[in-house]
Structure formats: structure tokens, C-alpha cells
CSV table of C-alpha atoms in Angstrom, one decimal:
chain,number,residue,atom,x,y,z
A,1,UNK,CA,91.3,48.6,174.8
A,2,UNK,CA,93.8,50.9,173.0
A,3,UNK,CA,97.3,48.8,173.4
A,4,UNK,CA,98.8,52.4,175.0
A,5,UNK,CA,96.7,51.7,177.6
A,6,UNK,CA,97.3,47.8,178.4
A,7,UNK,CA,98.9,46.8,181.2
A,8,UNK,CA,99.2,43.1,181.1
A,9,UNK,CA,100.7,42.3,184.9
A,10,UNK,CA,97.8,44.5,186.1
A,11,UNK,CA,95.1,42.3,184.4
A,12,UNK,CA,97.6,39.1,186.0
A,13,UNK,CA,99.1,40.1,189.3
A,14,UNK,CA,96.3,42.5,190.5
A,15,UNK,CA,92.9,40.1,190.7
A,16,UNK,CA,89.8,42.2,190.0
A,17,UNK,CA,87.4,42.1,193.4
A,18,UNK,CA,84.3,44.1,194.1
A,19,UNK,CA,82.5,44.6,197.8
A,20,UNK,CA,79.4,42.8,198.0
A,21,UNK,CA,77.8,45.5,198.7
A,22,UNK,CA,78.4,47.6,195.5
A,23,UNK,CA,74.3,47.3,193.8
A,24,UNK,CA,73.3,48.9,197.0
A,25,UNK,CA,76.1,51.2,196.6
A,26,UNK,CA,75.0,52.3,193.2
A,27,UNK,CA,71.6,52.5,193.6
A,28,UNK,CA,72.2,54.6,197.0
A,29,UNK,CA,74.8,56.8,195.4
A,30,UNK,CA,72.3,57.7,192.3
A,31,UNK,CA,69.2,58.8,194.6
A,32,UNK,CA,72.0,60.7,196.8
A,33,UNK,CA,73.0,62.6,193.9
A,34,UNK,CA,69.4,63.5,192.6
A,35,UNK,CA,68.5,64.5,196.5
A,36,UNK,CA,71.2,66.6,196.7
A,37,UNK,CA,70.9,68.4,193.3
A,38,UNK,CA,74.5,67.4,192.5
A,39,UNK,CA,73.6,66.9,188.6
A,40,UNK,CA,70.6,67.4,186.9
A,41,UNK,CA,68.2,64.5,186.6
A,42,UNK,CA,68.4,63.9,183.2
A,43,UNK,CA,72.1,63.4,183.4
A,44,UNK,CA,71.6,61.4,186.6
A,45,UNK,CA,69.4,59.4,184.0
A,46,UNK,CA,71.3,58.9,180.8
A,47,UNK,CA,75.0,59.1,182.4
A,48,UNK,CA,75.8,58.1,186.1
A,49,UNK,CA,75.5,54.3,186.1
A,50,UNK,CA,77.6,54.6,182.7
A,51,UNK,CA,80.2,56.9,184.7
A,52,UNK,CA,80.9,54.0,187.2
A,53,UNK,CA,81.9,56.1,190.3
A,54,UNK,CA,80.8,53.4,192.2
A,55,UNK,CA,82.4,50.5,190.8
A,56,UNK,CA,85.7,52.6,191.3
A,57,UNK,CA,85.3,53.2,195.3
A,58,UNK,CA,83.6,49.3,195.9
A,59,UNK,CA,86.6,48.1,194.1
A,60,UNK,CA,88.8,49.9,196.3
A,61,UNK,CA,87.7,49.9,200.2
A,62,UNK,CA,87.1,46.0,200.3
A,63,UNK,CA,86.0,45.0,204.0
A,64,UNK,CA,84.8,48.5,204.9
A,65,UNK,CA,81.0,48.7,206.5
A,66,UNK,CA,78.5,49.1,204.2
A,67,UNK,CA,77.9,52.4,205.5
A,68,UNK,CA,81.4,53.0,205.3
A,69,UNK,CA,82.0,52.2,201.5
A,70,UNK,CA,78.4,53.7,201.0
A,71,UNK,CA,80.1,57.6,202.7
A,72,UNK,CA,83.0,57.5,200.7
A,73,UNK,CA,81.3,56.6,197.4
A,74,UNK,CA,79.2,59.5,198.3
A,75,UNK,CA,82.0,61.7,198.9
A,76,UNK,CA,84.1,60.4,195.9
A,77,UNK,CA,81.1,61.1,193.4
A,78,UNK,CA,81.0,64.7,195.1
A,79,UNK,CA,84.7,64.8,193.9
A,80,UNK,CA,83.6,64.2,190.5
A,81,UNK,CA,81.1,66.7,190.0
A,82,UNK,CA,83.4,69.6,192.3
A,83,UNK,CA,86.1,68.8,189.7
A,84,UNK,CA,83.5,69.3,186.5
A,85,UNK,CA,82.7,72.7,187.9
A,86,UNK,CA,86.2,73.8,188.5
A,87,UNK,CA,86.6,72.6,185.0
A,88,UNK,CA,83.5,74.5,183.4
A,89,UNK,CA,84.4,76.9,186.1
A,90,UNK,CA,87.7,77.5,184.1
A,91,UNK,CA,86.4,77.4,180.4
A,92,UNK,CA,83.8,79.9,180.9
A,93,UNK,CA,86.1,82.5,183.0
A,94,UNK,CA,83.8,82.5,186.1
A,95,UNK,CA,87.2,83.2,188.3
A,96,UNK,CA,84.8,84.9,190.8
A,97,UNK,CA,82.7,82.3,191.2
A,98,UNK,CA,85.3,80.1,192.1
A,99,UNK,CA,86.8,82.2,194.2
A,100,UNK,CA,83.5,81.9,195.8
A,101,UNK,CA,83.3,78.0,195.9
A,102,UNK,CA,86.9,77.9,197.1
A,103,UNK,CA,86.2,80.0,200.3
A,104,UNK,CA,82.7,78.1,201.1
A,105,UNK,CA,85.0,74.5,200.9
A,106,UNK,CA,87.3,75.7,203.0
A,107,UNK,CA,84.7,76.9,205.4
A,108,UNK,CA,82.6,73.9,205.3
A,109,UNK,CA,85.5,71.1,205.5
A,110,UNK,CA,85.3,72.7,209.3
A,111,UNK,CA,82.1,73.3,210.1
A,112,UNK,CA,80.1,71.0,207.9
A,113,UNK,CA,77.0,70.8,210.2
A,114,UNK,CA,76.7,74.7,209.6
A,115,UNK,CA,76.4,74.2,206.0
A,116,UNK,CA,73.7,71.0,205.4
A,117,UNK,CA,71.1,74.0,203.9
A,118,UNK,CA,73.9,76.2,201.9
A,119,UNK,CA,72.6,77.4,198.6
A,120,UNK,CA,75.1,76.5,196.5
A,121,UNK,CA,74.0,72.2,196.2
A,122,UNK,CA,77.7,71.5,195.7
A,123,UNK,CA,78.4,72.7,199.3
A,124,UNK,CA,75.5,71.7,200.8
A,125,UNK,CA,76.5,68.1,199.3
A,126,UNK,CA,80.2,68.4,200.4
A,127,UNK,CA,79.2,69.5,204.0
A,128,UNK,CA,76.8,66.2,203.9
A,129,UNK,CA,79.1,63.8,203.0
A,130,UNK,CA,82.5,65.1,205.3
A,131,UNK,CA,80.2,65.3,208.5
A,132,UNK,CA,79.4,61.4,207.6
A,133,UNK,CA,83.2,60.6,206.9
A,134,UNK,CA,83.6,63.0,210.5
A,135,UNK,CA,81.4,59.9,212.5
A,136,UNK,CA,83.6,56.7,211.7
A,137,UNK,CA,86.9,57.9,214.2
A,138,UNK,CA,88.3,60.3,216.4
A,139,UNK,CA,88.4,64.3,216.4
A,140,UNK,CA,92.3,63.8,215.8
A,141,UNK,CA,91.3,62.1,212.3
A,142,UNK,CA,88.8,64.3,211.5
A,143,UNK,CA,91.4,67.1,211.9
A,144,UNK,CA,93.8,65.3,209.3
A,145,UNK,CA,91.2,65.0,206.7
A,146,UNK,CA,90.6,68.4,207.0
A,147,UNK,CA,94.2,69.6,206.6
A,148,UNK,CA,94.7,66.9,203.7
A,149,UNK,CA,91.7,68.9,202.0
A,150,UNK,CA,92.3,72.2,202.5
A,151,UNK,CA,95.3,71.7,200.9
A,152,UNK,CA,93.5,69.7,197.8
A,153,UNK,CA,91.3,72.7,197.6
A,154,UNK,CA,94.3,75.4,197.1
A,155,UNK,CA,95.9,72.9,195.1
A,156,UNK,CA,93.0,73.0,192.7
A,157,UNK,CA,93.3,76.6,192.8
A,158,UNK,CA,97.0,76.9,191.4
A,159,UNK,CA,95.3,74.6,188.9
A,160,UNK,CA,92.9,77.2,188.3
A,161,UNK,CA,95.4,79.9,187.9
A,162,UNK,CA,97.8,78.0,185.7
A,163,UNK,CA,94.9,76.9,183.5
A,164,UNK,CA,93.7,80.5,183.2
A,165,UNK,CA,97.1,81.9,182.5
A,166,UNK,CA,98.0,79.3,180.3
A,167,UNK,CA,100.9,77.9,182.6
A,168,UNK,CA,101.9,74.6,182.2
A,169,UNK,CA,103.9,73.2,185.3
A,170,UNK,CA,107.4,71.6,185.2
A,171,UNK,CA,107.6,67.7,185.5
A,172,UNK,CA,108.5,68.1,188.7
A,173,UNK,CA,106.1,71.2,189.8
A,174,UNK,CA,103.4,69.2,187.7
A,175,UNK,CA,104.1,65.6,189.7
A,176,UNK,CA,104.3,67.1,193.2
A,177,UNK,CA,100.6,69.3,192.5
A,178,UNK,CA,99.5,65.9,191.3
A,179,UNK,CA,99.5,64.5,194.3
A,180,UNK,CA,97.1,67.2,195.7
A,181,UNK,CA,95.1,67.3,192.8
A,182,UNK,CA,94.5,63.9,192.8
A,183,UNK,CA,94.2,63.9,196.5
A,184,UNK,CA,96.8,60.9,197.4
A,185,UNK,CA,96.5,61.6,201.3
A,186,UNK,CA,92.9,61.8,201.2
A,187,UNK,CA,92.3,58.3,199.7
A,188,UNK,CA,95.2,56.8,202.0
A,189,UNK,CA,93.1,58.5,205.3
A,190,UNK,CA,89.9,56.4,204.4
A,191,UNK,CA,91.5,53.5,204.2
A,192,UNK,CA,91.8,53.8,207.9
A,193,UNK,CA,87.6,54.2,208.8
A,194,UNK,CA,87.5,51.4,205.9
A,195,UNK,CA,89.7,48.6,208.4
A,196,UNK,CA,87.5,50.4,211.2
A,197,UNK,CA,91.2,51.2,213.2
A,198,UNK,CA,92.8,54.3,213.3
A,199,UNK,CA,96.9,54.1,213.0
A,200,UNK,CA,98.9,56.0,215.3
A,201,UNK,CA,101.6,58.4,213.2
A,202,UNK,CA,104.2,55.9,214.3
A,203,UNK,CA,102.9,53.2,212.2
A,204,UNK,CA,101.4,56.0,209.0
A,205,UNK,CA,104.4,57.6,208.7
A,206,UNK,CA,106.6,54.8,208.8
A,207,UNK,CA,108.1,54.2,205.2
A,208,UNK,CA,107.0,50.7,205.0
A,209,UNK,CA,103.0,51.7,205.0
A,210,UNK,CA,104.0,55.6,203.8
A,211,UNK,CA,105.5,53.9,200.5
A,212,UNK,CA,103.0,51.6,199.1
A,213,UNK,CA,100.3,54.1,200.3
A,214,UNK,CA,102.0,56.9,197.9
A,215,UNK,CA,102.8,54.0,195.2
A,216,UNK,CA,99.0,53.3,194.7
A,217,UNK,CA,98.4,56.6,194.3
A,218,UNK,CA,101.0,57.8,192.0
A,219,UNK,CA,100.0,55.1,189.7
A,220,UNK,CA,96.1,55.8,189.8
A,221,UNK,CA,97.3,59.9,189.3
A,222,UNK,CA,99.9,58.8,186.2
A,223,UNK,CA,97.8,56.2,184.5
A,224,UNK,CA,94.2,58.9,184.8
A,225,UNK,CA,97.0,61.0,182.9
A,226,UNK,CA,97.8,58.6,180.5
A,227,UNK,CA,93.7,57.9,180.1
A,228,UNK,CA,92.5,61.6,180.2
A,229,UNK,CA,95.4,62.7,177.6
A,230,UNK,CA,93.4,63.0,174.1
A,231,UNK,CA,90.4,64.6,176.4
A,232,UNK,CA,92.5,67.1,178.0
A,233,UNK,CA,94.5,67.6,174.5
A,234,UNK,CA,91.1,68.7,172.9
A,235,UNK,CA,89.8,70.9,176.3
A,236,UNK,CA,93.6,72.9,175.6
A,237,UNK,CA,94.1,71.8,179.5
A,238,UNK,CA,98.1,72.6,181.0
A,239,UNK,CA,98.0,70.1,183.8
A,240,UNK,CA,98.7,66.0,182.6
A,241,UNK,CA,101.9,64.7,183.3
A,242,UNK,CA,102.4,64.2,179.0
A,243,UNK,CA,101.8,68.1,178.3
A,244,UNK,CA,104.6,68.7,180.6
A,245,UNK,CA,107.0,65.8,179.1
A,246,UNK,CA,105.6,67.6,175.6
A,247,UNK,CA,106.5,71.3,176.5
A,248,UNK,CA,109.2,71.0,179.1
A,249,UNK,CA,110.9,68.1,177.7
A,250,UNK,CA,111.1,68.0,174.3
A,251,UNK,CA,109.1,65.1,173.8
A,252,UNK,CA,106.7,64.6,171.0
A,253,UNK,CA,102.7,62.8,171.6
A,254,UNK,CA,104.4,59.0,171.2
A,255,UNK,CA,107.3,59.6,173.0
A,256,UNK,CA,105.5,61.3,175.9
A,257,UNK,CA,103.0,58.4,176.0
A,258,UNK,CA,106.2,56.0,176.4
A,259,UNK,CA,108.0,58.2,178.7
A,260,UNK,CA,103.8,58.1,180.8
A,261,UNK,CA,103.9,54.0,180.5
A,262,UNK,CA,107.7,53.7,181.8
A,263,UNK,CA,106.6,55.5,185.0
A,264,UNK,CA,103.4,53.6,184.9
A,265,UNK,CA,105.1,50.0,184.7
A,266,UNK,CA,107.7,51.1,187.4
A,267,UNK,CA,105.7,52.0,190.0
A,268,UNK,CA,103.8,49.0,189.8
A,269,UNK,CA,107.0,46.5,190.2
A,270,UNK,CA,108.3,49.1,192.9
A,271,UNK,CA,104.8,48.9,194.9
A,272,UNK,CA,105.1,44.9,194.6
A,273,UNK,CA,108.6,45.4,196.5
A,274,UNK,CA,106.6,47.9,198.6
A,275,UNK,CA,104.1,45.7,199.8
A,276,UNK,CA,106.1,42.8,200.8
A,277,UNK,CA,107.8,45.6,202.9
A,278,UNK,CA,104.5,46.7,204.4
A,279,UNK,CA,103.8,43.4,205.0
A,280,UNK,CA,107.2,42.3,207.4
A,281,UNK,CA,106.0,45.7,209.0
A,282,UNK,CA,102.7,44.0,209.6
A,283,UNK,CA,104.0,41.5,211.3
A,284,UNK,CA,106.6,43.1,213.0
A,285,UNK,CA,103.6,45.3,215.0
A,286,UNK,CA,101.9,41.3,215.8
A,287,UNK,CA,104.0,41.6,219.0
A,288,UNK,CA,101.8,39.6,221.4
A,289,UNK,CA,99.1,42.5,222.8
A,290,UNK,CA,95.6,43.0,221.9
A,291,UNK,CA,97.0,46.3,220.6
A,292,UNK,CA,99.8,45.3,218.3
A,293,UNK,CA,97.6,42.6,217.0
A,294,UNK,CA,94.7,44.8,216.1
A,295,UNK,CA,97.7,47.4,214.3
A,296,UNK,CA,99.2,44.6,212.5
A,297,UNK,CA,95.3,43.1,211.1
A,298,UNK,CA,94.5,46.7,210.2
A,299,UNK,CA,97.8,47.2,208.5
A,300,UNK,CA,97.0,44.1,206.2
A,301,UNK,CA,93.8,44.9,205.9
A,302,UNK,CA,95.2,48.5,204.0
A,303,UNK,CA,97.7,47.2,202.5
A,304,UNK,CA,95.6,44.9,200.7
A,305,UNK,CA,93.3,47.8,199.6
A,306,UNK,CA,96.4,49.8,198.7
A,307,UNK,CA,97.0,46.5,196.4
A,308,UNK,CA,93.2,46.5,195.1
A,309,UNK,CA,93.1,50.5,194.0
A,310,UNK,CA,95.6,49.3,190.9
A,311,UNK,CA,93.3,46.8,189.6
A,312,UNK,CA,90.1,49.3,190.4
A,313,UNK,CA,91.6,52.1,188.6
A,314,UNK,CA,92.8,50.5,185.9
A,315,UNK,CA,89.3,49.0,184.9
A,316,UNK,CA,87.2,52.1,186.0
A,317,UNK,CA,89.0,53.6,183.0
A,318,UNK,CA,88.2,51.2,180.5
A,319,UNK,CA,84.8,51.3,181.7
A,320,UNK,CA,84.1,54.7,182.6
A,321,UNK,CA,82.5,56.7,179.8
A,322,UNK,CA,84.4,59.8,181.7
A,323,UNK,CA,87.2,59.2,179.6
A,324,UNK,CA,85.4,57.6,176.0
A,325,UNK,CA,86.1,61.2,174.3
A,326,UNK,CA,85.9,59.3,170.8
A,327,UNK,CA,82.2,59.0,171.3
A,328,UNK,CA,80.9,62.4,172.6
A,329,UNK,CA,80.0,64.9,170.3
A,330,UNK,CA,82.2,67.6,171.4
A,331,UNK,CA,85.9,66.3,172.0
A,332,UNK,CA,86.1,69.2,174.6
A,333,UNK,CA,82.6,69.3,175.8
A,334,UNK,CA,82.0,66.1,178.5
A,335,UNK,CA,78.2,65.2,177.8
A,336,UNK,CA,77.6,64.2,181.5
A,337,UNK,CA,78.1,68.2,182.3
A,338,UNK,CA,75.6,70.8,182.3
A,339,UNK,CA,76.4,73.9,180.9
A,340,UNK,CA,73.2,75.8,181.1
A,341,UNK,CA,72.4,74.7,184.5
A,342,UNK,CA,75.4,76.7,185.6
A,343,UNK,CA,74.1,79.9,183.5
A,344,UNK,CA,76.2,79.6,180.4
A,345,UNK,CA,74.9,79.8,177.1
């Protein structure tokens, strides 16, 4: 790999793991993006396997059901493909039909049974995989996914406007729409169905799991940056934490990559502090009862997936042909997309 992109105590300090059940997993999530129409089937073909979506979530939710892992590998290769067509959505100047797509998310995210049949197949997908994420806990969960979306969905359109408008973000306005973009809270929630125990906001909120939890996720956000950089360079994109080092802060390609890997390498050794934070808290909740033990097991069992996302991220990206921009033909152009299938010439 590129040495900007090495990060030796990952490849030391975070072991590699994969759920057993990830062949399944790949298999499964291929035919469910051919039923569902998600992406042609010549792309399904030639790309999907080589786009290793699925190696990314069974890397992740270790010790979640099989038909746990198998939902949010579904849902995460939906993510995927909704964030292609905002993309194409964006270079071809279809703001109405995004405006479109925006309103039907929002409407489906509460009321997916409603919309299993809708005509547009990346609804009708989205609607099938939330109602299966919707079975694993309580209405009060259900409800927080939905409010942690809605507001990934207007995230992504202030993206849309500030890609359209040419408007590149602040390091701070960039790094706090990041976190919505990326959808931080979203992958934190399914930790939760993945330990099969929903935690009470006293023990979510609480800074020792809250910090780890946002740790894993700032790095998998920052180091997708530093990845997705010469792609995004080439597609003129505004929103990658380097453009807004380059335009806001002065600094030029190598110094912005430096600045990218200082955040990078911090947040790892701060998560490692983190964690044996969230792990005292763990303990702390073993207070005798059937209740505190279960808390404290399902606590561990997060924080150890919060642990596996660095190592899961890190390799997805080396193995991901999402982000080998060297070999496509078009620097700009992703060959995994479908331009004509959405009407463009």
C-alpha cells in the first residue's frame, strides 16, 4: 500500500477478525442487491464481490446473529449505492430529483412497510432493509434510528448544496457534517441489535461508552478521507477533511495529507485510553443482578466491536476497489456506477 496510507499499530494492536458467517453474507448480500434492482446486473457481476461491502460490515459486528450481520450488511450496501446516486445525482445537476429522493427517505425511514413496492428500487430497498433493522429491539430504538437518519439524510443534503454551489466547509463546519455524513450514530445504534441488548441512555450517553463509540468513528470518517482524497480531487468534490485543510488553511496536498495522518494517529492512541475507560465502566455496571451483568457483557461485547471497526476499515480500503482510482478509466467516473441506467447520456 501507498506509505500515506500505512498505519503500522493498526496492522499490530488492532488484530484482523471476520464473523464466520461472512461467505453467506456475501453470497446473500449479492442476490439481495440483484432482487432489489439496487445496481444493474452486469455491475453486480463484474464489481460487487471486488467492492467488499461485506467484508467491511462482517469485520465489524463480530458476535451479532447471522441474521443480524446479514440486515445490516444489507442496509450498509444500500448506503453505498444511495451515496453513488447523490453523487451522480450532483454531477449531472438532477437537483429535483433529489429533492425527490430526499422526501421519499424521510418518508420511508417511518413508514417502511408502506413503501416495500415504491418505484423508485432505491426506496423500495431502503424501506426493506430498515423494517428488518426495525425487528431486532424495541419501538424506543427504532425511534432513535430514525432520528439518527433523518438527520444523515439532511446532512447529505447540505452536502448536496455545498457541492452544487461550490462551497467548501470550514475544518470545523466540515468535521462536525462529517459525522452525519458518515453516519457515526447510526453505526454506534447497531452495535446494540449486534450484542442482542439494548442500553438504557444512562449507560449510551455516559462518556466512557459515548467516547470510544465517537473515536471509532472519527477515525473510519478521517482515514475514508485520507483514502478517497485523489478520487474526490479528480470528481472536483468540496467535502474531504484535506480540501478544507487546502482551502481554509493554507496547507498545500503534502502538508494536508500530514496534518489528515496526525489526526489519524491521534485518535487511535486516544481510543486505546478510551477503551480501557469503557472497560472500568463495564465492570463498574457488573454490580451483582441479572441486569447489571447482562449491561456490563453487552458493554464489552461493543466495545470490542468499537475496537474491531479500526482494523475493518482500515483493510476494506486497501481492498476495496471503491477507492483504486489509479486503475479506472475515468479518474472521476467510478466504473461500478451506472450512468445510463439513471438516464444520462
Amino acid at each position: 500500500m501507498p506509505p500515506r496510507l500505512a498505519l503500522p499499530v493498526i496492522e499490530a494492536a488492532f488484530p484482523r477478525q471476520l464473523h464466520t458467517y461472512w461467505p453467506q453474507l456475501q453470497e446473500k448480500t449479492r442476490s439481495w442487491l440483484l432482487q432489489k434492482r439496487l445496481m444493474p446486473a452486469d455491475k453486480v457481476e463484474e464489481h460487487v464481490d471486488g467492492l467488499r461491502y461485506t467484508d467491511l460490515m462482517a469485520g465489524y459486528y463480530i458476535g451479532a446473529p447471522d441474521e443480524v450481520l446479514q440486515a445490516i450488511a444489507d442496509y450498509s450496501a444500500w448506503f453505498f449505492v444511495w451515496d453513488d446516486r447523490h453523487d451522480r445525482d450532483i454531477v449531472h445537476g438532477r437537483s429535483a430529483a433529489w429533492r425527490r429522493l430526499r422526501s421519499a427517505l424521510h418518508t420511508a425511514l417511518d413508514s417502511p412497510g408502506d413503501h416495500l413496492h415504491h418505484r423508485d428500487a432505491l426506496v423500495a430497498g431502503f424501506a426493506d432493509s430498515v423494517l428488518r433493522l426495525y425487528s431486532f429491539l424495541s419501538p424506543a430504538w427504532n425511534a432513535r434510528f430514525a432520528r439518527h437518519f433523518h438527520a444523515v439524510i439532511e446532512a447529505y443534503d447540505q452536502e448536496f448544496r455545498n457541492r452544487t454551489e461550490g462551497v467548501v466547509p470550514t475544518v470545523e463546519e466540515y468535521l462536525a457534517l462529517r459525522r452525519l455524513t458518515f453516519a457515526h450514530w447510526i453505526w454506534t445504534d447497531l452495535l446494540e441489535p449486534s450484542a442482542g441488548c439494548e442500553l438504557p441512555d444512562e449507560v449510551r450517553k455516559n462518556p466512557a461508552y459515548r467516547r470510544p463509540a465517537l473515536l471509532s468513528q472519527e477515525f473510519a470518517a478521517w482515514y475514508n478521507d485520507l483514502c478517497s482524497l485523489p478520487k474526490e480531487l479528480a470528481g472536483n468534490e468540496v467535502h474531504n477533511l484535506g480540501i478544507s485543510l487546502i482551502r481554509h488553511d493554507g496547507l498545500t496536498l503534502e502538508e494536508a495529507t500530514e496534518e489528515m495522518r496526525r489526526r489519524i494517529e491521534n485518535c487511535i492512541s486516544e481510543f486505546l485510553v478510551a477503551e480501557q475507560e469503557g472497560l472500568r465502566f463495564a465492570d463498574d455496571l457488573a454490580d451483582g443482578t441479572v441486569r447489571g451483568k447482562e449491561l456490563s457483557a453487552a458493554v464489552r461485547d461493543c466495545l470490542g466491536n468499537m475496537r474491531n471497526w479500526f482494523s475493518s476499515v482500515y483493510w476494506f480500503h486497501h481492498e476495496s476497489g471503491r477507492y483504486m482510482v489509479d486503475s479506472w478509466e475515468d479518474r472521476s467516473t467510478p466504473p461500478y456506477v451506472n450512468n445510463e441506467a439513471a438516464g444520462e447520456k
